[in-house]
Amino acid sequence: RELVFEAYKDAMEGTGIESSDIGATVVCSAPEYDRQRSPAGVIAEYLGLNPQPTLYVESLCSSSSAGLRLAYALVKSGLHDVVMVLGVQIMSQISSAESQERMGRGADIQWESPFGTMMPAYYAMHARAHFHRYGTTEEDLALIRLKAATYGMINKKAVYQKGVTLDQVLSADVVASPLKRFDCCANADGASCLIVAHKDVAKSVSKKPIWILGVGAATAPITMSGRESLTGLTCAQAAAKEAYGMAEIKAKDVDVA
């Protein structure tokens, strides 16, 4: 709850909004990684957000983006003028082996996770398929890590703020070939907070509001055997198409992604 408070404090600072002005809270998190089984109620109480409604959204890695979409819908429908979205994950209370076991159970526990399909293994298969189809190389993957490390060096809130070299990435220990240590995300603790508000409220509390022009969401088979392709995510493509259509723009119109 202290971690969430830091994100909450940063988001509220300078807005003039009080906790009593927040019509509802959406807490986003994947369960079982920390000792607090259901964090939403505890967080709402700690932040003084009672008696307003508090909702809990869990969709594994897309929990916070799903929460943002829900908050947008709650404001757009007129049900609430201000909705707070809080994302939080605590992973330092369990070992790496325990976290991988829990991640594996995010897949089909009957036909996949018993056979060792933890997250690095899943995406190693995606990487191998991409290598085969497009001629992608391990150096191409390493450049992605270099880019991420560059941004980490200039972000005071990043977990890792040190740069890495191409050779360090390529020579790191293999986790699930072709993915190496620096290709895989670390288990870490973190929190984030967004305030979604009706346009009239947004204009009154911010000189430069960020307008949501389009949102999209979609699903696809969770099992590897049910996926049409291992070189892309069809649900991401469908969600992007929906968001582009809602915003009435095309991919070429986007300056930063």
PDB file of C-alpha atoms in Angstrom:
ATOM      1  CA  ARG A   1       0.000   0.000   0.000  1.00  0.00           C
ATOM      2  CA  GLU A   2       2.930   2.353   0.603  1.00  0.00           C
ATOM      3  CA  LEU A   3       4.116   1.681  -2.951  1.00  0.00           C
ATOM      4  CA  VAL A   4       0.692   2.561  -4.347  1.00  0.00           C
ATOM      5  CA  PHE A   5       0.603   5.712  -2.236  1.00  0.00           C
ATOM      6  CA  GLU A   6       3.765   7.014  -3.921  1.00  0.00           C
ATOM      7  CA  ALA A   7       2.138   6.702  -7.358  1.00  0.00           C
ATOM      8  CA  TYR A   8      -1.135   8.150  -6.023  1.00  0.00           C
ATOM      9  CA  LYS A   9       0.667  11.142  -4.503  1.00  0.00           C
ATOM     10  CA  ASP A  10       2.525  11.920  -7.753  1.00  0.00           C
ATOM     11  CA  ALA A  11      -0.664  11.718  -9.813  1.00  0.00           C
ATOM     12  CA  MET A  12      -2.699  13.918  -7.457  1.00  0.00           C
ATOM     13  CA  GLU A  13      -0.021  16.567  -6.969  1.00  0.00           C
ATOM     14  CA  GLY A  14      -0.974  19.951  -8.414  1.00  0.00           C
ATOM     15  CA  THR A  15      -4.405  18.899  -9.669  1.00  0.00           C
ATOM     16  CA  GLY A  16      -6.468  20.358  -6.860  1.00  0.00           C
ATOM     17  CA  ILE A  17      -8.446  17.109  -6.780  1.00  0.00           C
ATOM     18  CA  GLU A  18      -9.273  15.642  -3.373  1.00  0.00           C
ATOM     19  CA  SER A  19      -9.823  11.969  -2.643  1.00  0.00           C
ATOM     20  CA  SER A  20     -13.515  12.768  -2.119  1.00  0.00           C
ATOM     21  CA  ASP A  21     -13.705  14.017  -5.732  1.00  0.00           C
ATOM     22  CA  ILE A  22     -12.801  10.594  -7.111  1.00  0.00           C
ATOM     23  CA  GLY A  23     -16.033   8.850  -8.059  1.00  0.00           C
ATOM     24  CA  ALA A  24     -14.582   5.348  -8.370  1.00  0.00           C
ATOM     25  CA  THR A  25     -11.270   3.528  -8.251  1.00  0.00           C
ATOM     26  CA  VAL A  26     -10.075   0.726 -10.502  1.00  0.00           C
ATOM     27  CA  VAL A  27      -7.251  -1.333  -8.996  1.00  0.00           C
ATOM     28  CA  CYS A  28      -5.321  -3.464 -11.485  1.00  0.00           C
ATOM     29  CA  SER A  29      -3.069  -6.334 -10.452  1.00  0.00           C
ATOM     30  CA  ALA A  30      -2.377 -10.008 -11.068  1.00  0.00           C
ATOM     31  CA  PRO A  31      -3.017 -12.039  -7.902  1.00  0.00           C
ATOM     32  CA  GLU A  32      -0.891 -14.580  -6.058  1.00  0.00           C
ATOM     33  CA  TYR A  33       2.440 -12.744  -6.306  1.00  0.00           C
ATOM     34  CA  ASP A  34       2.214 -11.180  -2.854  1.00  0.00           C
ATOM     35  CA  ARG A  35       0.645 -12.124   0.461  1.00  0.00           C
ATOM     36  CA  GLN A  36      -2.298  -9.722   0.115  1.00  0.00           C
ATOM     37  CA  ARG A  37      -4.890 -11.885  -1.641  1.00  0.00           C
ATOM     38  CA  SER A  38      -7.302  -9.087  -2.621  1.00  0.00           C
ATOM     39  CA  PRO A  39      -5.520  -5.717  -2.648  1.00  0.00           C
ATOM     40  CA  ALA A  40      -8.303  -3.452  -3.932  1.00  0.00           C
ATOM     41  CA  GLY A  41     -10.178  -2.955  -0.669  1.00  0.00           C
ATOM     42  CA  VAL A  42      -7.010  -2.494   1.382  1.00  0.00           C
ATOM     43  CA  ILE A  43      -5.651   0.088  -1.065  1.00  0.00           C
ATOM     44  CA  ALA A  44      -8.915   2.045  -1.205  1.00  0.00           C
ATOM     45  CA  GLU A  45      -9.056   2.247   2.596  1.00  0.00           C
ATOM     46  CA  TYR A  46      -5.400   3.285   2.877  1.00  0.00           C
ATOM     47  CA  LEU A  47      -5.829   6.081   0.319  1.00  0.00           C
ATOM     48  CA  GLY A  48      -9.042   7.398   1.870  1.00  0.00           C
ATOM     49  CA  LEU A  49     -11.186   6.393  -1.095  1.00  0.00           C
ATOM     50  CA  ASN A  50     -14.076   4.958   0.913  1.00  0.00           C
ATOM     51  CA  PRO A  51     -17.053   4.892   0.518  1.00  0.00           C
ATOM     52  CA  GLN A  52     -16.705   5.284  -3.264  1.00  0.00           C
ATOM     53  CA  PRO A  53     -16.885   2.071  -5.289  1.00  0.00           C
ATOM     54  CA  THR A  54     -13.641   0.185  -5.837  1.00  0.00           C
ATOM     55  CA  LEU A  55     -13.298  -2.285  -8.688  1.00  0.00           C
ATOM     56  CA  TYR A  56     -10.616  -4.912  -9.203  1.00  0.00           C
ATOM     57  CA  VAL A  57      -9.365  -5.789 -12.696  1.00  0.00           C
ATOM     58  CA  GLU A  58      -7.144  -8.788 -13.409  1.00  0.00           C
ATOM     59  CA  SER A  59      -6.140  -9.877 -16.893  1.00  0.00           C
ATOM     60  CA  LEU A  60      -2.529 -10.906 -16.290  1.00  0.00           C
ATOM     61  CA  CYS A  61      -0.091  -8.654 -18.173  1.00  0.00           C
ATOM     62  CA  SER A  62      -2.854  -6.481 -19.624  1.00  0.00           C
ATOM     63  CA  SER A  63      -4.498  -5.734 -16.255  1.00  0.00           C
ATOM     64  CA  SER A  64      -3.685  -2.019 -16.187  1.00  0.00           C
ATOM     65  CA  SER A  65      -4.599  -1.366 -19.832  1.00  0.00           C
ATOM     66  CA  ALA A  66      -7.890  -3.195 -19.223  1.00  0.00           C
ATOM     67  CA  GLY A  67      -8.404  -1.007 -16.154  1.00  0.00           C
ATOM     68  CA  LEU A  68      -7.815   2.144 -18.170  1.00  0.00           C
ATOM     69  CA  ARG A  69     -10.387   1.012 -20.731  1.00  0.00           C
ATOM     70  CA  LEU A  70     -12.895   0.387 -17.933  1.00  0.00           C
ATOM     71  CA  ALA A  71     -12.230   3.812 -16.415  1.00  0.00           C
ATOM     72  CA  TYR A  72     -12.715   5.446 -19.812  1.00  0.00           C
ATOM     73  CA  ALA A  73     -16.047   3.656 -20.202  1.00  0.00           C
ATOM     74  CA  LEU A  74     -17.206   4.703 -16.720  1.00  0.00           C
ATOM     75  CA  VAL A  75     -16.488   8.367 -17.484  1.00  0.00           C
ATOM     76  CA  LYS A  76     -17.739   8.278 -21.070  1.00  0.00           C
ATOM     77  CA  SER A  77     -21.040   6.735 -19.958  1.00  0.00           C
ATOM     78  CA  GLY A  78     -21.599   9.563 -17.475  1.00  0.00           C
ATOM     79  CA  LEU A  79     -21.635   7.217 -14.488  1.00  0.00           C
ATOM     80  CA  HIS A  80     -18.649   9.031 -12.928  1.00  0.00           C
ATOM     81  CA  ASP A  81     -16.842  12.307 -13.627  1.00  0.00           C
ATOM     82  CA  VAL A  82     -13.496  11.205 -12.168  1.00  0.00           C
ATOM     83  CA  VAL A  83     -12.097   7.673 -12.000  1.00  0.00           C
ATOM     84  CA  MET A  84      -8.690   6.708 -10.651  1.00  0.00           C
ATOM     85  CA  VAL A  85      -6.768   3.790 -12.155  1.00  0.00           C
ATOM     86  CA  LEU A  86      -4.135   2.189  -9.932  1.00  0.00           C
ATOM     87  CA  GLY A  87      -1.771  -0.510 -11.160  1.00  0.00           C
ATOM     88  CA  VAL A  88       0.358  -2.394  -8.658  1.00  0.00           C
ATOM     89  CA  GLN A  89       2.432  -5.550  -8.512  1.00  0.00           C
ATOM     90  CA  ILE A  90       4.601  -6.889  -5.694  1.00  0.00           C
ATOM     91  CA  MET A  91       6.902  -9.712  -6.790  1.00  0.00           C
ATOM     92  CA  SER A  92       9.781  -9.468  -4.310  1.00  0.00           C
ATOM     93  CA  GLN A  93       8.018 -11.540  -1.652  1.00  0.00           C
ATOM     94  CA  ILE A  94       8.441 -14.806  -3.556  1.00  0.00           C
ATOM     95  CA  SER A  95      11.347 -16.541  -5.290  1.00  0.00           C
ATOM     96  CA  SER A  96      11.956 -16.578  -9.038  1.00  0.00           C
ATOM     97  CA  ALA A  97      10.949 -20.242  -9.167  1.00  0.00           C
ATOM     98  CA  GLU A  98       7.675 -19.475  -7.379  1.00  0.00           C
ATOM     99  CA  SER A  99       6.893 -16.530  -9.667  1.00  0.00           C
ATOM    100  CA  GLN A 100       7.528 -18.645 -12.779  1.00  0.00           C
ATOM    101  CA  GLU A 101       5.215 -21.348 -11.455  1.00  0.00           C
ATOM    102  CA  ARG A 102       2.467 -18.790 -10.938  1.00  0.00           C
ATOM    103  CA  MET A 103       3.028 -17.280 -14.383  1.00  0.00           C
ATOM    104  CA  GLY A 104       2.833 -20.733 -15.904  1.00  0.00           C
ATOM    105  CA  ARG A 105      -0.570 -21.250 -14.316  1.00  0.00           C
ATOM    106  CA  GLY A 106      -1.771 -18.214 -16.258  1.00  0.00           C
ATOM    107  CA  ALA A 107      -1.914 -20.609 -19.183  1.00  0.00           C
ATOM    108  CA  ASP A 108      -3.977 -23.780 -19.545  1.00  0.00           C
ATOM    109  CA  ILE A 109      -3.218 -25.806 -16.398  1.00  0.00           C
ATOM    110  CA  GLN A 110      -4.441 -29.033 -18.011  1.00  0.00           C
ATOM    111  CA  TRP A 111      -2.623 -29.075 -21.329  1.00  0.00           C
ATOM    112  CA  GLU A 112       0.269 -26.606 -21.144  1.00  0.00           C
ATOM    113  CA  SER A 113       1.632 -25.384 -17.817  1.00  0.00           C
ATOM    114  CA  PRO A 114       2.353 -28.917 -16.459  1.00  0.00           C
ATOM    115  CA  PHE A 115       4.873 -29.270 -19.281  1.00  0.00           C
ATOM    116  CA  GLY A 116       6.993 -26.279 -18.233  1.00  0.00           C
ATOM    117  CA  THR A 117       5.524 -23.457 -20.316  1.00  0.00           C
ATOM    118  CA  MET A 118       6.699 -20.574 -18.160  1.00  0.00           C
ATOM    119  CA  MET A 119       6.828 -17.117 -19.728  1.00  0.00           C
ATOM    120  CA  PRO A 120      10.410 -17.215 -21.101  1.00  0.00           C
ATOM    121  CA  ALA A 121       9.667 -20.609 -22.671  1.00  0.00           C
ATOM    122  CA  TYR A 122       6.486 -19.291 -24.296  1.00  0.00           C
ATOM    123  CA  TYR A 123       8.153 -16.288 -25.851  1.00  0.00           C
ATOM    124  CA  ALA A 124      11.239 -18.256 -26.820  1.00  0.00           C
ATOM    125  CA  MET A 125       8.939 -20.217 -29.124  1.00  0.00           C
ATOM    126  CA  HIS A 126       7.587 -16.954 -30.530  1.00  0.00           C
ATOM    127  CA  ALA A 127      11.153 -15.724 -31.054  1.00  0.00           C
ATOM    128  CA  ARG A 128      12.196 -18.939 -32.825  1.00  0.00           C
ATOM    129  CA  ALA A 129       9.198 -18.689 -35.135  1.00  0.00           C
ATOM    130  CA  HIS A 130      10.061 -15.046 -35.889  1.00  0.00           C
ATOM    131  CA  PHE A 131      13.681 -16.009 -36.624  1.00  0.00           C
ATOM    132  CA  HIS A 132      12.509 -18.689 -39.039  1.00  0.00           C
ATOM    133  CA  ARG A 133       9.977 -16.546 -40.882  1.00  0.00           C
ATOM    134  CA  TYR A 134      11.692 -13.168 -41.035  1.00  0.00           C
ATOM    135  CA  GLY A 135      15.394 -13.926 -40.603  1.00  0.00           C
ATOM    136  CA  THR A 136      15.506 -12.099 -37.263  1.00  0.00           C
ATOM    137  CA  THR A 137      18.744 -12.569 -35.319  1.00  0.00           C
ATOM    138  CA  GLU A 138      19.833 -12.634 -31.689  1.00  0.00           C
ATOM    139  CA  GLU A 139      21.542  -9.291 -32.289  1.00  0.00           C
ATOM    140  CA  ASP A 140      18.174  -7.811 -33.325  1.00  0.00           C
ATOM    141  CA  LEU A 141      16.767  -8.878 -29.950  1.00  0.00           C
ATOM    142  CA  ALA A 142      19.808  -7.494 -28.166  1.00  0.00           C
ATOM    143  CA  LEU A 143      19.240  -4.074 -29.739  1.00  0.00           C
ATOM    144  CA  ILE A 144      15.776  -3.994 -28.143  1.00  0.00           C
ATOM    145  CA  ARG A 145      17.398  -4.466 -24.731  1.00  0.00           C
ATOM    146  CA  LEU A 146      19.922  -1.737 -25.505  1.00  0.00           C
ATOM    147  CA  LYS A 147      17.095   0.643 -26.336  1.00  0.00           C
ATOM    148  CA  ALA A 148      15.279  -0.188 -23.090  1.00  0.00           C
ATOM    149  CA  ALA A 149      18.461   0.288 -21.071  1.00  0.00           C
ATOM    150  CA  THR A 150      18.996   3.694 -22.680  1.00  0.00           C
ATOM    151  CA  TYR A 151      15.574   4.844 -21.508  1.00  0.00           C
ATOM    152  CA  GLY A 152      16.217   3.348 -18.065  1.00  0.00           C
ATOM    153  CA  MET A 153      19.321   5.497 -17.699  1.00  0.00           C
ATOM    154  CA  ILE A 154      17.260   8.693 -18.035  1.00  0.00           C
ATOM    155  CA  ASN A 155      14.285   7.550 -15.951  1.00  0.00           C
ATOM    156  CA  LYS A 156      14.807   8.070 -12.223  1.00  0.00           C
ATOM    157  CA  LYS A 157      11.922   5.699 -11.469  1.00  0.00           C
ATOM    158  CA  ALA A 158      13.282   2.822 -13.558  1.00  0.00           C
ATOM    159  CA  VAL A 159      14.195  -0.427 -11.803  1.00  0.00           C
ATOM    160  CA  TYR A 160      17.437  -0.615 -13.782  1.00  0.00           C
ATOM    161  CA  GLN A 161      19.229   2.653 -14.457  1.00  0.00           C
ATOM    162  CA  LYS A 162      22.517   1.291 -15.787  1.00  0.00           C
ATOM    163  CA  GLY A 163      23.339   0.870 -19.452  1.00  0.00           C
ATOM    164  CA  VAL A 164      24.468  -2.383 -21.054  1.00  0.00           C
ATOM    165  CA  THR A 165      26.626  -3.108 -24.077  1.00  0.00           C
ATOM    166  CA  LEU A 166      25.715  -5.237 -27.062  1.00  0.00           C
ATOM    167  CA  ASP A 167      28.360  -7.775 -26.075  1.00  0.00           C
ATOM    168  CA  GLN A 168      26.969  -8.038 -22.525  1.00  0.00           C
ATOM    169  CA  VAL A 169      23.509  -8.801 -23.857  1.00  0.00           C
ATOM    170  CA  LEU A 170      24.708 -11.345 -26.425  1.00  0.00           C
ATOM    171  CA  SER A 171      27.045 -13.144 -24.014  1.00  0.00           C
ATOM    172  CA  ALA A 172      24.579 -13.354 -21.118  1.00  0.00           C
ATOM    173  CA  ASP A 173      23.348 -16.700 -19.785  1.00  0.00           C
ATOM    174  CA  VAL A 174      20.625 -18.408 -21.802  1.00  0.00           C
ATOM    175  CA  VAL A 175      17.223 -18.586 -20.086  1.00  0.00           C
ATOM    176  CA  ALA A 176      15.196 -20.248 -22.866  1.00  0.00           C
ATOM    177  CA  SER A 177      16.968 -20.213 -26.216  1.00  0.00           C
ATOM    178  CA  PRO A 178      17.193 -17.817 -27.970  1.00  0.00           C
ATOM    179  CA  LEU A 179      16.201 -15.598 -25.026  1.00  0.00           C
ATOM    180  CA  LYS A 180      19.020 -14.670 -22.677  1.00  0.00           C
ATOM    181  CA  ARG A 181      19.065 -12.996 -19.281  1.00  0.00           C
ATOM    182  CA  PHE A 182      18.851  -9.430 -20.586  1.00  0.00           C
ATOM    183  CA  ASP A 183      16.050 -10.331 -23.012  1.00  0.00           C
ATOM    184  CA  CYS A 184      13.768 -11.282 -20.119  1.00  0.00           C
ATOM    185  CA  CYS A 185      12.055  -8.927 -17.713  1.00  0.00           C
ATOM    186  CA  ALA A 186      13.018  -9.085 -14.056  1.00  0.00           C
ATOM    187  CA  ASN A 187      10.690  -9.741 -11.161  1.00  0.00           C
ATOM    188  CA  ALA A 188      10.134  -6.335  -9.601  1.00  0.00           C
ATOM    189  CA  ASP A 189       7.787  -4.233  -7.491  1.00  0.00           C
ATOM    190  CA  GLY A 190       6.022  -1.247  -9.012  1.00  0.00           C
ATOM    191  CA  ALA A 191       2.929   0.927  -9.044  1.00  0.00           C
ATOM    192  CA  SER A 192       1.309   3.470 -11.346  1.00  0.00           C
ATOM    193  CA  CYS A 193      -1.639   5.840 -11.163  1.00  0.00           C
ATOM    194  CA  LEU A 194      -3.789   7.616 -13.746  1.00  0.00           C
ATOM    195  CA  ILE A 195      -6.684   9.993 -13.241  1.00  0.00           C
ATOM    196  CA  VAL A 196      -9.358   9.723 -15.925  1.00  0.00           C
ATOM    197  CA  ALA A 197     -11.859  12.587 -15.925  1.00  0.00           C
ATOM    198  CA  HIS A 198     -14.672  14.133 -17.920  1.00  0.00           C
ATOM    199  CA  LYS A 199     -13.394  16.771 -20.325  1.00  0.00           C
ATOM    200  CA  ASP A 200     -14.827  19.632 -18.266  1.00  0.00           C
ATOM    201  CA  VAL A 201     -13.020  18.433 -15.145  1.00  0.00           C
ATOM    202  CA  ALA A 202      -9.814  17.766 -17.096  1.00  0.00           C
ATOM    203  CA  LYS A 203      -9.763  21.304 -18.471  1.00  0.00           C
ATOM    204  CA  SER A 204     -10.282  22.780 -14.993  1.00  0.00           C
ATOM    205  CA  VAL A 205      -7.444  20.874 -13.298  1.00  0.00           C
ATOM    206  CA  SER A 206      -4.820  20.670 -16.056  1.00  0.00           C
ATOM    207  CA  LYS A 207      -3.358  23.197 -18.469  1.00  0.00           C
ATOM    208  CA  LYS A 208      -2.499  20.421 -20.895  1.00  0.00           C
ATOM    209  CA  PRO A 209      -4.794  17.396 -20.513  1.00  0.00           C
ATOM    210  CA  ILE A 210      -4.033  14.181 -22.373  1.00  0.00           C
ATOM    211  CA  TRP A 211      -7.089  13.294 -24.441  1.00  0.00           C
ATOM    212  CA  ILE A 212      -8.043   9.676 -25.051  1.00  0.00           C
ATOM    213  CA  LEU A 213      -9.034   9.486 -28.709  1.00  0.00           C
ATOM    214  CA  GLY A 214      -9.342   5.752 -29.090  1.00  0.00           C
ATOM    215  CA  VAL A 215      -9.240   2.543 -27.080  1.00  0.00           C
ATOM    216  CA  GLY A 216      -9.321  -1.040 -28.269  1.00  0.00           C
ATOM    217  CA  ALA A 217      -9.415  -4.510 -26.813  1.00  0.00           C
ATOM    218  CA  ALA A 218      -9.629  -8.040 -28.162  1.00  0.00           C
ATOM    219  CA  THR A 219      -8.901 -11.635 -27.246  1.00  0.00           C
ATOM    220  CA  ALA A 220      -7.255 -14.655 -28.856  1.00  0.00           C
ATOM    221  CA  PRO A 221      -6.722 -18.291 -27.849  1.00  0.00           C
ATOM    222  CA  ILE A 222      -4.527 -18.494 -24.769  1.00  0.00           C
ATOM    223  CA  THR A 223      -3.101 -21.889 -25.706  1.00  0.00           C
ATOM    224  CA  MET A 224      -0.128 -22.015 -28.050  1.00  0.00           C
ATOM    225  CA  SER A 225      -1.780 -24.759 -30.091  1.00  0.00           C
ATOM    226  CA  GLY A 226      -4.840 -22.577 -30.636  1.00  0.00           C
ATOM    227  CA  ARG A 227      -2.954 -19.581 -32.028  1.00  0.00           C
ATOM    228  CA  GLU A 228      -3.022 -18.891 -35.749  1.00  0.00           C
ATOM    229  CA  SER A 229       0.553 -17.643 -35.755  1.00  0.00           C
ATOM    230  CA  LEU A 230       3.575 -17.498 -33.453  1.00  0.00           C
ATOM    231  CA  THR A 231       5.030 -14.421 -35.180  1.00  0.00           C
ATOM    232  CA  GLY A 232       2.435 -11.961 -33.960  1.00  0.00           C
ATOM    233  CA  LEU A 233      -0.503 -11.447 -31.621  1.00  0.00           C
ATOM    234  CA  THR A 234      -3.806 -11.341 -33.501  1.00  0.00           C
ATOM    235  CA  CYS A 235      -5.572  -9.861 -30.477  1.00  0.00           C
ATOM    236  CA  ALA A 236      -3.140  -6.913 -30.468  1.00  0.00           C
ATOM    237  CA  GLN A 237      -3.776  -6.359 -34.172  1.00  0.00           C
ATOM    238  CA  ALA A 238      -7.556  -6.432 -33.651  1.00  0.00           C
ATOM    239  CA  ALA A 239      -7.358  -4.095 -30.649  1.00  0.00           C
ATOM    240  CA  ALA A 240      -5.160  -1.663 -32.591  1.00  0.00           C
ATOM    241  CA  LYS A 241      -7.594  -1.670 -35.498  1.00  0.00           C
ATOM    242  CA  GLU A 242     -10.434  -0.821 -33.117  1.00  0.00           C
ATOM    243  CA  ALA A 243      -8.466   1.999 -31.472  1.00  0.00           C
ATOM    244  CA  TYR A 244      -7.362   3.452 -34.828  1.00  0.00           C
ATOM    245  CA  GLY A 245     -10.962   3.398 -36.057  1.00  0.00           C
ATOM    246  CA  MET A 246     -12.271   5.080 -32.929  1.00  0.00           C
ATOM    247  CA  ALA A 247      -9.606   7.792 -33.137  1.00  0.00           C
ATOM    248  CA  GLU A 248     -10.090   8.098 -36.906  1.00  0.00           C
ATOM    249  CA  ILE A 249      -6.367   7.882 -37.607  1.00  0.00           C
ATOM    250  CA  LYS A 250      -3.986   5.433 -39.258  1.00  0.00           C
ATOM    251  CA  ALA A 251      -0.689   3.981 -38.073  1.00  0.00           C
ATOM    252  CA  LYS A 252       1.234   6.466 -40.239  1.00  0.00           C
ATOM    253  CA  ASP A 253      -0.294   9.331 -38.254  1.00  0.00           C
ATOM    254  CA  VAL A 254       1.309   8.182 -34.969  1.00  0.00           C
ATOM    255  CA  ASP A 255       4.521  10.004 -34.028  1.00  0.00           C
ATOM    256  CA  VAL A 256       5.425   8.070 -30.881  1.00  0.00           C
ATOM    257  CA  ALA A 257       4.499   4.480 -30.012  1.00  0.00           C
TER     258      ALA A 257
END
